[in-house]
Coordinates of C-alpha atoms in Angstrom, one line a residue:
X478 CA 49.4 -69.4 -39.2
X479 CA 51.9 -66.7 -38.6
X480 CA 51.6 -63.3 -36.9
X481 CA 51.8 -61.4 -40.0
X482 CA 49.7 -63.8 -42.2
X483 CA 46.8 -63.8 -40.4
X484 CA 46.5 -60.1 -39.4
X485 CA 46.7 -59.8 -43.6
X486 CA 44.6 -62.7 -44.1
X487 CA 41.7 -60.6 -41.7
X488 CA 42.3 -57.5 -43.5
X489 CA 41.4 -59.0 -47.0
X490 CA 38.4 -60.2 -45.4
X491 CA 37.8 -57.2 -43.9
X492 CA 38.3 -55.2 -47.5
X493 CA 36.7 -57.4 -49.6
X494 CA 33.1 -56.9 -51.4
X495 CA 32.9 -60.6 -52.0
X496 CA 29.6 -61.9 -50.0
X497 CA 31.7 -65.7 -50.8
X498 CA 34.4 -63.9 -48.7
X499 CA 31.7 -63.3 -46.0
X500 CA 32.3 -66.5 -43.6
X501 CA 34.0 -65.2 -40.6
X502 CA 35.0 -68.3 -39.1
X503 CA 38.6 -68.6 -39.6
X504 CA 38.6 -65.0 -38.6
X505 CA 37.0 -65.2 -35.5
X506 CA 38.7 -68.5 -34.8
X507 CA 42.2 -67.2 -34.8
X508 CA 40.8 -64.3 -32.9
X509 CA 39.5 -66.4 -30.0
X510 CA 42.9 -67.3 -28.9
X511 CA 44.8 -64.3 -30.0
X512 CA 47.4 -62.9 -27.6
X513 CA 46.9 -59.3 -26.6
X514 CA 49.8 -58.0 -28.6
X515 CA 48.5 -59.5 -31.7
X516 CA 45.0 -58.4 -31.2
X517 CA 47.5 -54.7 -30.3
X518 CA 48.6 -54.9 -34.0
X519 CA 45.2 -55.9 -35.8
X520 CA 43.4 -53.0 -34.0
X521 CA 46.6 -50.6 -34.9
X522 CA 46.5 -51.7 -38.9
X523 CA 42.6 -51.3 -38.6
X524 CA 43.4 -47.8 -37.1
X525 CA 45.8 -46.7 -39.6
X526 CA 44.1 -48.1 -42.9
X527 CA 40.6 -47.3 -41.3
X528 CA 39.0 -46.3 -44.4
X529 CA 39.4 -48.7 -46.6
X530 CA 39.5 -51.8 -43.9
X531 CA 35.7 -50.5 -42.7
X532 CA 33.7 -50.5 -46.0
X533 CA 32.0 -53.3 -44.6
X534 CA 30.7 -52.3 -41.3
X535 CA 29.1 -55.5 -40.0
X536 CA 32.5 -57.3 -40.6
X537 CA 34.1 -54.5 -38.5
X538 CA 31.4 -55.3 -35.6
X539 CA 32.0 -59.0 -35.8
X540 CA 35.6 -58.3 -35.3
X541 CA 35.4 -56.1 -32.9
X542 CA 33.0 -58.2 -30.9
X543 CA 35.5 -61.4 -31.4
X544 CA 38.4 -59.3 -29.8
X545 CA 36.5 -57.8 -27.2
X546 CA 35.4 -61.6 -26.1
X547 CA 39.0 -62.7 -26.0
X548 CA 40.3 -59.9 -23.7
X549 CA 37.3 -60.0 -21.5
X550 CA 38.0 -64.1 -21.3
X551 CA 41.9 -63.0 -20.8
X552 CA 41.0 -60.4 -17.7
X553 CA 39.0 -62.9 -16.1
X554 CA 41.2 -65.6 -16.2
X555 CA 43.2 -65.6 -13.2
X556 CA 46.6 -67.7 -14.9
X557 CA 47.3 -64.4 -15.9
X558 CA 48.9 -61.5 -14.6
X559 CA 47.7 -58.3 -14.7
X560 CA 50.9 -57.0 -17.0
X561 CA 51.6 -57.4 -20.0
X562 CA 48.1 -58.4 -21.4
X563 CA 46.6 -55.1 -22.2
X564 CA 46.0 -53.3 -25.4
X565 CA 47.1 -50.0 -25.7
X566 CA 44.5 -47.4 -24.8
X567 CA 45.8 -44.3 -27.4
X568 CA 45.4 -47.3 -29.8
X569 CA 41.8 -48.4 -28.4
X570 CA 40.8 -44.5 -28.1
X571 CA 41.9 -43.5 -31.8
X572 CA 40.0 -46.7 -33.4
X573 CA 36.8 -45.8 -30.9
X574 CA 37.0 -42.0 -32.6
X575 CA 36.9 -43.7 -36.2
X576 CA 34.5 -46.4 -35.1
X577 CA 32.0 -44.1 -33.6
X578 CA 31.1 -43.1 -36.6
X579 CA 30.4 -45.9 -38.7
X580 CA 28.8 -48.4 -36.5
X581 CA 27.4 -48.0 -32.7
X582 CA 27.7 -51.7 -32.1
X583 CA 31.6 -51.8 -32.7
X584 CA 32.3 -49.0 -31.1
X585 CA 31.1 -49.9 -27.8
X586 CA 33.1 -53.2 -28.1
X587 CA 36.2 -50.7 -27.8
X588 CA 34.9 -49.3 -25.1
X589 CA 34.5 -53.0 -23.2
X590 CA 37.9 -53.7 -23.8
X591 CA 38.8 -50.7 -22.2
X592 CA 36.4 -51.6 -19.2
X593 CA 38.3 -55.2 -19.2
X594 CA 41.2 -54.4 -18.9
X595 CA 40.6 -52.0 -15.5
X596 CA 44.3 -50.6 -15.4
X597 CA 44.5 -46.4 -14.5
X598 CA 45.3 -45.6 -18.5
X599 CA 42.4 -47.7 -19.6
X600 CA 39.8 -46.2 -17.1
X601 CA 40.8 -42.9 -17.6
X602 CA 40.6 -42.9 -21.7
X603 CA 37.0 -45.1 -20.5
X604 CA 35.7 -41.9 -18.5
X605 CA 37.0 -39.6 -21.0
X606 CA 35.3 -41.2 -24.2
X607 CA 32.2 -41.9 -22.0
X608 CA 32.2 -38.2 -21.5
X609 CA 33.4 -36.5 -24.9
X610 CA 31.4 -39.1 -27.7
X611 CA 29.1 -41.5 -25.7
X612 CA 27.3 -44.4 -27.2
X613 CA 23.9 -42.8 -28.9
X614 CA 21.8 -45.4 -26.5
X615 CA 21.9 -46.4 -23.2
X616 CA 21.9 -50.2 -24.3
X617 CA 25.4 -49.3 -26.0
X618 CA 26.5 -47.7 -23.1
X619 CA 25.3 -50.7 -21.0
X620 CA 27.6 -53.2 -23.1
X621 CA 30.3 -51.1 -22.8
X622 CA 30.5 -50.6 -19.2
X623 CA 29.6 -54.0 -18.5
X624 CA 33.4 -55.5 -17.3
X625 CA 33.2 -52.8 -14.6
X626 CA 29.8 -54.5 -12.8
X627 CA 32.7 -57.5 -11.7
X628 CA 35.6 -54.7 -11.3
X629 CA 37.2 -54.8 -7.9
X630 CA 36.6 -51.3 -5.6
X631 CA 40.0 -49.8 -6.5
X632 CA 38.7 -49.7 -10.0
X633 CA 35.2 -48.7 -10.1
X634 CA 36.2 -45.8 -7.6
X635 CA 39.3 -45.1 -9.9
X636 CA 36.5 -44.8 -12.5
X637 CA 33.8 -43.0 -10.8
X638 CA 36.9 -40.4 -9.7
X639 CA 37.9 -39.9 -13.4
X640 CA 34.2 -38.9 -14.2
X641 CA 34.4 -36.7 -11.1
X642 CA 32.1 -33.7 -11.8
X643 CA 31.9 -33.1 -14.9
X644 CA 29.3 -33.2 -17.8
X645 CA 27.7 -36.2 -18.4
X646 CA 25.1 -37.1 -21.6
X647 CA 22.1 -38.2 -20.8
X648 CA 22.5 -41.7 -22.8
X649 CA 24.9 -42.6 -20.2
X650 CA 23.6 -41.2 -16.9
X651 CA 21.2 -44.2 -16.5
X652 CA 23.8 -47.0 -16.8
X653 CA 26.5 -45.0 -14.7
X654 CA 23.8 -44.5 -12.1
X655 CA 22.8 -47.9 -12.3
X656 CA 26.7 -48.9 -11.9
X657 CA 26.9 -46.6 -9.1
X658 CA 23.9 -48.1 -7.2
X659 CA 25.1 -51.7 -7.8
X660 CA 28.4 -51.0 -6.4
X661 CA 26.7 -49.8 -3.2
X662 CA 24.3 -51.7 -2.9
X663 CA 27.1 -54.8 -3.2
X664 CA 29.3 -53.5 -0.4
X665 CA 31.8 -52.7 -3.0
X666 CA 32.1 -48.7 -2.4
X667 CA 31.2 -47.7 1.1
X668 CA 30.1 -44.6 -0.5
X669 CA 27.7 -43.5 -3.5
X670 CA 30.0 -42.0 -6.1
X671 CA 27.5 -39.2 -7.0
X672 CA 26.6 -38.3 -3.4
X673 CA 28.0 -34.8 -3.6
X674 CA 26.1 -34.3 -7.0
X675 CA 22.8 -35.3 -5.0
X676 CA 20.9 -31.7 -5.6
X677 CA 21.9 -32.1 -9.2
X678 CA 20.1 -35.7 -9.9
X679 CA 17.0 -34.4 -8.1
X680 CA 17.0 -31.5 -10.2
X681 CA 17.3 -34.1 -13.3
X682 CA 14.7 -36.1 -12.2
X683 CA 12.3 -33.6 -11.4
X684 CA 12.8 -32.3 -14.9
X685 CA 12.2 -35.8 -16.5
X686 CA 9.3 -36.2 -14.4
X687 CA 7.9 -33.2 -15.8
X688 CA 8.6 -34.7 -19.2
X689 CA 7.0 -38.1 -18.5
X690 CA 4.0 -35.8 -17.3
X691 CA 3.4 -34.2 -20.8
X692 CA 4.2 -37.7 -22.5
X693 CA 1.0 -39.0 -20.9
X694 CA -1.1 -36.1 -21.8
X695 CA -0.1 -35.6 -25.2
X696 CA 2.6 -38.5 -26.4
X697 CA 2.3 -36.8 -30.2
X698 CA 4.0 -33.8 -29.1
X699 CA 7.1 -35.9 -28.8
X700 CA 6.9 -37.5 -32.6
X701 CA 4.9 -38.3 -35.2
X702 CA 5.6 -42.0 -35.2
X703 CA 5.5 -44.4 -32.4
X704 CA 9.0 -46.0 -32.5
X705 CA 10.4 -42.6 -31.7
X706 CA 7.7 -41.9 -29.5
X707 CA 8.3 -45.3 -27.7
X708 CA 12.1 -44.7 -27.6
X709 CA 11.8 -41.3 -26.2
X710 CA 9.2 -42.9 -23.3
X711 CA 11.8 -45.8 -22.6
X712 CA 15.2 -43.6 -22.4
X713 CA 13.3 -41.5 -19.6
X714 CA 11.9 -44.4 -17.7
X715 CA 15.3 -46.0 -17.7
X716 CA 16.6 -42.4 -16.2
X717 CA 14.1 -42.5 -13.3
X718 CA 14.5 -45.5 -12.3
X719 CA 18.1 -44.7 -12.2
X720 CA 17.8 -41.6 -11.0
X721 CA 15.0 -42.8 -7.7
X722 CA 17.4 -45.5 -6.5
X723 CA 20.1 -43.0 -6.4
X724 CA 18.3 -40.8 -4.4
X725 CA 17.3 -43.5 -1.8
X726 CA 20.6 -44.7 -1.5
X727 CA 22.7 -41.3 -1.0
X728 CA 19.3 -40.8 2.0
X729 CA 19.3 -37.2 0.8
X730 CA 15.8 -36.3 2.7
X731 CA 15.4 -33.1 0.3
X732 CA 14.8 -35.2 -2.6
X733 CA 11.2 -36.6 -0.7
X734 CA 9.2 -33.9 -2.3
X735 CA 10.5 -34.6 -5.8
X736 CA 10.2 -38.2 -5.6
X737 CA 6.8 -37.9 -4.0
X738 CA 5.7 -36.2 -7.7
X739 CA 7.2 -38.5 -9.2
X740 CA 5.7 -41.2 -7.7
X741 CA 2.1 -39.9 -9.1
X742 CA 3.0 -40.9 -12.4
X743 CA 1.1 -43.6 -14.1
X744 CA 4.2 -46.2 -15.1
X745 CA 4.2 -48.8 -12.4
X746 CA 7.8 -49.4 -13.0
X747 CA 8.4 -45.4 -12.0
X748 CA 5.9 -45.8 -9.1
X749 CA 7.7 -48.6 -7.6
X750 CA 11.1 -47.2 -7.8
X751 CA 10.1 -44.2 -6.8
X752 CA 8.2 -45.5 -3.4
X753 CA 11.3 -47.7 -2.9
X754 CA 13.1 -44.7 -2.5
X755 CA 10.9 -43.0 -0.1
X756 CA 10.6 -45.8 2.0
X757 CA 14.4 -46.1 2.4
X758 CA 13.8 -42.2 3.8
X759 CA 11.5 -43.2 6.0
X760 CA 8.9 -41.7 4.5
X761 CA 5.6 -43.5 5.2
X762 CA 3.7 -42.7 1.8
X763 CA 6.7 -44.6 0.2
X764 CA 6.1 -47.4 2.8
X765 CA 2.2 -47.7 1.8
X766 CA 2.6 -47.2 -1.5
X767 CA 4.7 -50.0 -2.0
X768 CA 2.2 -52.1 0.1
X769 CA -0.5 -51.3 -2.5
X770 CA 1.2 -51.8 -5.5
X771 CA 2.5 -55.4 -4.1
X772 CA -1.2 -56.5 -5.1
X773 CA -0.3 -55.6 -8.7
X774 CA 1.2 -58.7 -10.4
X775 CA 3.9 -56.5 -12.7
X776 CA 5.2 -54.6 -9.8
X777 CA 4.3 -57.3 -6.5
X778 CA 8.1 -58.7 -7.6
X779 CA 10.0 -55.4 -6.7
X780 CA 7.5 -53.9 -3.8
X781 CA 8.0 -56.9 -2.0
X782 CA 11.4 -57.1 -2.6
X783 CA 12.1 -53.6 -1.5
X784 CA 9.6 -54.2 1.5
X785 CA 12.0 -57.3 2.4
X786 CA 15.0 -55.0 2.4
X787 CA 13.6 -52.1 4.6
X788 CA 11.8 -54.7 6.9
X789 CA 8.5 -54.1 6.7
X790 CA 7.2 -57.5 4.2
X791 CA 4.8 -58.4 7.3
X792 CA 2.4 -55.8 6.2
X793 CA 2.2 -57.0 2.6
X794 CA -0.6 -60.0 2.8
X795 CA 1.1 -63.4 2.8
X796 CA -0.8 -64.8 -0.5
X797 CA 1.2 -62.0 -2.3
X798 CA 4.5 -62.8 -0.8
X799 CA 4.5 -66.9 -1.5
X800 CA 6.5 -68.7 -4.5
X801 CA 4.1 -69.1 -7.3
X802 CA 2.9 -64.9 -6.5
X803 CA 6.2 -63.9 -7.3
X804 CA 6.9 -65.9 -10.0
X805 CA 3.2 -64.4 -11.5
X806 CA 4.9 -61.5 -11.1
X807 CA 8.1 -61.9 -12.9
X808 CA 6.0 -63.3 -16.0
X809 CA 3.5 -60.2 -16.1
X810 CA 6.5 -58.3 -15.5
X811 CA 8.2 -59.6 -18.9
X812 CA 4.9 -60.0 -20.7
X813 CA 4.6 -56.0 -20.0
X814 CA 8.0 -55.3 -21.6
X815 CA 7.4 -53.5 -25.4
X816 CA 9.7 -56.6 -27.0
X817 CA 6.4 -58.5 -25.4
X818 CA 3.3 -57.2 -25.7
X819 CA 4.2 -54.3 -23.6
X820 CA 1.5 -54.3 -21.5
X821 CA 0.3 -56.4 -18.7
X822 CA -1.7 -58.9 -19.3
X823 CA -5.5 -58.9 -18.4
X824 CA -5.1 -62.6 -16.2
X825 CA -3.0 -65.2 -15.4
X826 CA -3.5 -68.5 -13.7
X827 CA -1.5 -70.9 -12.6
X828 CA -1.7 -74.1 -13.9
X829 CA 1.6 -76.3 -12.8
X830 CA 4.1 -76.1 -10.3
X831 CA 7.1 -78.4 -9.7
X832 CA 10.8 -79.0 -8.4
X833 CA 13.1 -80.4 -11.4
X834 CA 16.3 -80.6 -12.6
X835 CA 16.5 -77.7 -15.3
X836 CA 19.3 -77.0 -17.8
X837 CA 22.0 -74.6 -16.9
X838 CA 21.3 -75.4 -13.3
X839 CA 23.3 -77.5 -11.0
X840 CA 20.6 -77.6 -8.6
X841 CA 16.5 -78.5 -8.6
X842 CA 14.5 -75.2 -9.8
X843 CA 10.7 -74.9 -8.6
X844 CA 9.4 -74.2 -12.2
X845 CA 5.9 -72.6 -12.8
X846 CA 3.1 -72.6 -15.6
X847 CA 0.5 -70.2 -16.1
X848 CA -2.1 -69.9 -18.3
X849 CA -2.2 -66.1 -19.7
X850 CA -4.9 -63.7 -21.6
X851 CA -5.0 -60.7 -23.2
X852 CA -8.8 -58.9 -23.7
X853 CA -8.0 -57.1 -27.4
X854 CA -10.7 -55.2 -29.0
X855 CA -10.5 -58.0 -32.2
X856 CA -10.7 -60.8 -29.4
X857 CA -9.1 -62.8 -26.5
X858 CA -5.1 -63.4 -26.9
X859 CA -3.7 -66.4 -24.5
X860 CA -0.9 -68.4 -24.6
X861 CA 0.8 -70.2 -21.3
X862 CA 4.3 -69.2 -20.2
X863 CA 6.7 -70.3 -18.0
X864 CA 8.5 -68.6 -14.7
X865 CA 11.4 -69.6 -12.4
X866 CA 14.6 -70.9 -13.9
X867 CA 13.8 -69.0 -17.1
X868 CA 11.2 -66.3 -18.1
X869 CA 9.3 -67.0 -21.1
X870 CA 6.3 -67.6 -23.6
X871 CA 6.3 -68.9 -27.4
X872 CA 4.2 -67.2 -30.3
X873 CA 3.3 -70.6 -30.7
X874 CA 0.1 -71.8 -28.6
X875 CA 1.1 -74.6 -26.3
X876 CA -2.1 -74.6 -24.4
X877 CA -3.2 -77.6 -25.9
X878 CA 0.0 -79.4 -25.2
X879 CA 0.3 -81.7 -22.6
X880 CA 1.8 -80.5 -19.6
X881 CA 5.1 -82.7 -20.0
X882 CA 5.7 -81.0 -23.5
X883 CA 5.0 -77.3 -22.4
X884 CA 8.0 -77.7 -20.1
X885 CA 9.8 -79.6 -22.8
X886 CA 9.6 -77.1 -25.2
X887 CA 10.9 -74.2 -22.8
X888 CA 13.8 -76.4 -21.4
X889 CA 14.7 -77.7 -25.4
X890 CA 14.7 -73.9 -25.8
X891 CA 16.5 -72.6 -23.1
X892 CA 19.5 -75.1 -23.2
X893 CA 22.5 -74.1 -24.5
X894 CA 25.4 -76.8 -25.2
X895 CA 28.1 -77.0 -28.1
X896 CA 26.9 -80.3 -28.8
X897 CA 23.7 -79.2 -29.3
X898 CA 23.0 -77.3 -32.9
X899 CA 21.4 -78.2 -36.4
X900 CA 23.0 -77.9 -39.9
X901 CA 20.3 -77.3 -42.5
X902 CA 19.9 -79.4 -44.9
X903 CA 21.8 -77.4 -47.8
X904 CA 24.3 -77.0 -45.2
X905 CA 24.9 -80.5 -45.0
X906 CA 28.7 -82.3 -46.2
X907 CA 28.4 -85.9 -47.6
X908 CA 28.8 -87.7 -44.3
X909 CA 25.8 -85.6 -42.8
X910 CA 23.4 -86.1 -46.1
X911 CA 24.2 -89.7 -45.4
X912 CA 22.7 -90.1 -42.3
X913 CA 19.7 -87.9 -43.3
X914 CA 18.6 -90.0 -45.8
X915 CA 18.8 -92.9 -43.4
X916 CA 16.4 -91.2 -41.2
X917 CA 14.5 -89.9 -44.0
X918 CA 13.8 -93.6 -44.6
X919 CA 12.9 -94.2 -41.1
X920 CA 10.1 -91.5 -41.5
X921 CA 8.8 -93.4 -44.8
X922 CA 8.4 -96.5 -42.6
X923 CA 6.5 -94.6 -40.0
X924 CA 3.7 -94.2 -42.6
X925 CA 4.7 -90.4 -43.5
X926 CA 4.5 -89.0 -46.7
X927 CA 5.8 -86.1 -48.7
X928 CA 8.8 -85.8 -46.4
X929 CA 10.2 -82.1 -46.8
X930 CA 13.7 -82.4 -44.3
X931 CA 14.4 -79.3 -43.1
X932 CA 17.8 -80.1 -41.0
X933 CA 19.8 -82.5 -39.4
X934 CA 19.8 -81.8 -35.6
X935 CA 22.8 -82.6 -33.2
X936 CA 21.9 -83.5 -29.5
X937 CA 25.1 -84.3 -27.4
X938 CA 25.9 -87.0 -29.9
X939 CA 22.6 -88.2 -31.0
X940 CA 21.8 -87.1 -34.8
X941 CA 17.7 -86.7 -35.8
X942 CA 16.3 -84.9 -39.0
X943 CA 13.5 -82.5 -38.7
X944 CA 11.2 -82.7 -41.3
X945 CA 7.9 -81.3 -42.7
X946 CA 5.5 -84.3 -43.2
X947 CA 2.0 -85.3 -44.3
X948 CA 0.7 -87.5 -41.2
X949 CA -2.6 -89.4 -41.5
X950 CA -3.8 -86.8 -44.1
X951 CA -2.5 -83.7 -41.7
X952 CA 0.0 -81.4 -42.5
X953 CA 2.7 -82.2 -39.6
X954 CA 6.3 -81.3 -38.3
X955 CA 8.1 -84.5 -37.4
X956 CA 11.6 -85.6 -35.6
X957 CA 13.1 -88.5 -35.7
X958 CA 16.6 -90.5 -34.3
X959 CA 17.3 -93.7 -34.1
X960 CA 15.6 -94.7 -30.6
X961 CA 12.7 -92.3 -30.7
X962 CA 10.5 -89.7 -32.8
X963 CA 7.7 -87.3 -32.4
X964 CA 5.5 -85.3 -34.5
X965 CA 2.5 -82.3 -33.9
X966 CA 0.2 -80.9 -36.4
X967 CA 1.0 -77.8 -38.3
X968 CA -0.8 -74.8 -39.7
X969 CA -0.1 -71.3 -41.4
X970 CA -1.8 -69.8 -38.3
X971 CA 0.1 -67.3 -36.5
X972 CA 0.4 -68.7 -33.5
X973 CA 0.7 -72.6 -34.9
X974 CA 2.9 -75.0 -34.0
X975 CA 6.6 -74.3 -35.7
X976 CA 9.5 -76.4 -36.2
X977 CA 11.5 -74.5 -33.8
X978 CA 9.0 -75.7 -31.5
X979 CA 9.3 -79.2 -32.1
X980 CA 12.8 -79.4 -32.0
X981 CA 12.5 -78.5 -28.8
X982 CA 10.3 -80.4 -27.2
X983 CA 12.3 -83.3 -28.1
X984 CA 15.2 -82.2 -26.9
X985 CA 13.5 -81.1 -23.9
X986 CA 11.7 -84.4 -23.3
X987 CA 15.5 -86.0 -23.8
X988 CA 17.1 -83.2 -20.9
X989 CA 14.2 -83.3 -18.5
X990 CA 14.4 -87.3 -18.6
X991 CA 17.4 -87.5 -18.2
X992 CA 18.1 -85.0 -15.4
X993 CA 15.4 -86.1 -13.5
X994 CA 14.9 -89.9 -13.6

C-alpha cells in the first residue's frame, strides 16, 4: 500500500463510529514495519486533525502503542544507525499536549518514543514534559521512562542533567528515583543523579512517613472508599521505597534518623527498604533489623538479599537463606500484592521441588510447589502456587491435581509462542470448522455427550478443540487432537476447574515432555 494510502486508510479507522470498522489489524500491521518518517507523517496528521481523528480514544491508544513498539524495536536494532530514524520531537511534544488529555495510556506511549529514541532533542522535550504535564500515575510514568532503564550513560546523565533541579511531581519522583538507583546500582553513572538534592528527599520522605503514620491510625481520613484509599497507600509506599534506596546509596549519614522513623512503620516492604538503607550506613539497627525480618517469608527475599550485598548473610540462619526459603518468599511476596490477596498468607508448605526444562528458558529451572492457606473469618482459603521460573497461583484449585498436571498447568500458562493461540469457535473460517467437527467426532467416540466446543486450539502445528462435555454422567471440560486427549470435571464453584485451565495442562504436559525427555 502506498505512503499516502495507508496514512488515509488509518485515519478513516481512526474517525469512524463503525464498531465493524473496529479490527485494527491491518492497522497495526502496516504499523509494525513502518519507517520512522512515515510513522513522522501519521503522528503529524493526527496532530493537526486531532479533534476529529481522536473521537475514539481506545483506537488512538492502540495506535499509539503500535508505533511506540516499532520505534522501540527500530532503536534496539543495531542494523541501524542512530540518524535518520527519529521522529520529530516538536511533533511528539505537540501530539503528547493533545493526548494528555484524552487518554493517559496513549500519552505515555509518546513519551516512550521519546525515551527510545535517546538523541539530546528527544531527552530534553522527555525531561521537560515529565516536568510541566506528568503522567497522573506512577505506572504511566513507569512505561514511559522505560527505554531509558537500557540507555547507555551519556544518555541517562544527559537526562538526569535536563531535570537538574527543578520541580518534580510526585507521580514521577518514584520512577525517576527508581531510574536513578538502577543506574547506580548497575555501574552505569558513577554518581547518584540526585546526590546534591539529598537534604531534599529526606525531607520528602520524612513528610511521607508522617503520612503513612496517620494512614495506619485512621485510613478514612484519606477517603471514603477503599480504592482511593488503597491508591493513596500504594503511591506513598512506592515513594519510600524510592526515596530509602536513594538515601542508602548517595551514604548521606544525616538521613539515619529519618530512616530510623521510618523504619517503625508497620508495611514490611517500607521496613525492609528502609533497614537496607541503614545498613548500607553502617548503622547497626539497620543491620539487625534486616536479620529479623529475614524470618518473615514476604520480606526474607530482599533482607537476605541486601544482607548478601553488605556482607553480612552469615548472621541470617542458614534454613532462611537456602533455595526453596527464598522461593517461599517470592510467592508470599506476590500473594501479598493487592492484585493477589494483598496480604500474606497465614502458611505455606512446600510440597515439590525439581530441576526441569521450562518454557522461555534456555536452561534447566529448579521449580517449586507449595501448598498455601488463608485463615478468613468465613473459613480457610488454599490453593498451591508455584515459584522459580515464574511466580504464580490459579483461582482454580489444583490441589487435588496430580503433581505432573500442577506444573502443567503453570508451564501451558506461562508459555508464550506465535504458534500457539485458539480461534473460538464463531471465530472459525471453513477450513478451521472442518477440522473441528472431525474432532468433535473423535469426542463422540470417546463416549462423551452433549459436546459444547468452545474453540479450536493451535499448538506449534498440532490442532485440538476444547470442548464442554458430559463424561460418565459429570459435567466435564475436555481436549482432544489427534494423538491424545484429556478431560477434568467441572463445576460453577469459584474456584473450579476452568477451561483456561485445561487448555493448559495439555499444552503443558505436551512442553514439559518434550523439553525434558
Amino acid at each position: 500500500m502506498a505512503h499516502d494510502d495507508w496514512i488515509r486508510s488509518t485515519c478513516n479507522w481512526l474517525r469512524s463510529a463503525n464498531e465493524e470498522d473496529s479490527s485494527p489489524e491491518a492497522t497495526l500491521a502496516r504499523v509494525a514495519h513502518a519507517p520512522p518518517a512515515e510513522l513522522e507523517a501519521l503522528l503529524e496528521v493526527l496532530a493537526a486533525d486531532f479533534h476529529a481523528l481522536a473521537q475514539q480514544s481506545g483506537r488512538v491508544k492502540l495506535l499509539m502503542q503500535a508505533v511506540a513498539a516499532r520505534m522501540v524495536q527500530l532503536t534496539a536494532d543495531a542494523q541501524f544507525t542512530r540518524e535518520g530514524i527519529f521522529i520529530n520531537a516538536e511533533c511528539l511534544a505537540r501530539l503528547y499536549d493533545q493526548l494528555v488529555e484524552v487518554d493517559a495510556a496513549a500519552a505515555s506511549h509518546v513519551l516512550q518514543i521519546l525515551a527510545s529514541q535517546g538523541d539530546e532533542e528527544s531527552l530534553s522535550s522527555l525531561a521537560s514534559l515529565i516536568a510541566e504535564t506528568p503522567p497522573e500515575d506512577w505506572q504511566s510514568v513507569g512505561l514511559a521512562l522505560s527505554p531509558l532503564w537500557n540507555a547507555e550513560p551519556e544518555a541517562l546523565e544527559q537526562f538526569f542533567d535536563c531535570l537538574d533541579a527543578g520541580f518534580v511531581h510526585p507521580a514521577t519522583m518514584a520512577v525517576l528515583l527508581d531510574l536513578a538507583n538502577f543506574a547506580v546500582r548497575s555501574g552505569k553513572l558513577s554518581e547518584h543523579p540526585w546526590a546534591a538534592r539529598s537534604s531534599e528527599l529526606g525531607n520528602l520522605l520524612a513528610a511521607v512517613t508522617a503520612q503513612l503514620e496517620k494512614l495506619e491510625q485512621d485510613p478514612a481520613q484519606f477517603g471514603s472508599q477503599i480504592e482511593e484509599i488503597q491508591r493513596t497507600l500504594n503511591d506513598s509506599v512506592a515513594l519510600v521505597i524510592s526515596l530509602c534506596d536513594s538515601l542508602g546509596l548517595i551514604a548521606n549519614a544525616e538521613a539515619i534518623p529519618t530512616l530510623t522513623h521510618t523504619m517503625q512503620l508497620s508495611h514490611r516492604r517500607i521496613q525492609t527498604e528502609a533497614a537496607g538503607a541503614l545498613a548500607r550506613l553502617g548503622d547497626e539497627s539497620g543491620q539487625q533489623r534486616l536479620v529479623e525480618l529475614a524470618a518473615d517469608p514476604v520480606a526474607r527475599r530482599r533482607a537476605v538479599a541486601y544482607a548478601e550485598e553488605l556482607e553480612f548473610a552469615e548472621q541470617i540462619e542458614e534454613p532462611l537463606r537456602l533455595p526453596h526459603a527464598l522461593a517461599e518468599s517470592e510467592l508470599a511476596s506476590w500473594l501479598a500484592e493487592p492484585p493477589q490477596y494483598g496480604i500474606p498468607p497465614t502458611g505455606l508448605e512446600l510440597i515439590d521441588t525439581r530441576t526441569q526444562y521450562w518454557p522461555g528458558y534456555e536452561e534447566p529451572r529448579d521449580c517449586y510447589l507449595f501448598h498455601y492457606w488463608y485463615e478468613f473469618p468465613g473459613g480457610r482459603v488454599s490453593n498451591v502456587g508455584i515459584a522459580g521460573p515464574v511466580t504464580h497461583a490459579f483461582q482454580s484449585d489444583l490441589a487435588n491435581l496430580p503433581v505432573d498436571d500442577i506444573y502443567a498447568a503453570f508451564a501451558g500458562w506461562h508459555a508464550e509462542h506465535e504458534e500457539i493461540y485458539e480461534v473460538p469457535m464463531a471465530l472459525l473460517n471453513p477450513a478451521q470448522r472442518r477440522e473441528a467437527d472431525l474432532l468433535e467426532r473423535k469426542l463422540d467416540q470417546l463416549e462423551m455427550s452433549s459436546i459444547v466446543p468452545l474453540a479450536l486450539t493451535f499448538f506449534l502445528g498440532e490442532i485440538a478443540l476444547l470442548a464442554q462435555v458430559e463424561r460418565e454422567g459429570i459435567q466435564s471440560c475436555a481436549i482432544a487432537d489427534n494423538q491424545e486427549w484429556i478431560s477434568f470435571p467441572t463445576s460453577e464453584s469459584s474456584n473450579a476447574i476452568t477451561p483456561e485451565i485445561v487448555l493448559s495442562i495439555f499444552r503443558g504436559r505436551k512442553l514439559l515432555r518434550t523439553f525434558n525427555h
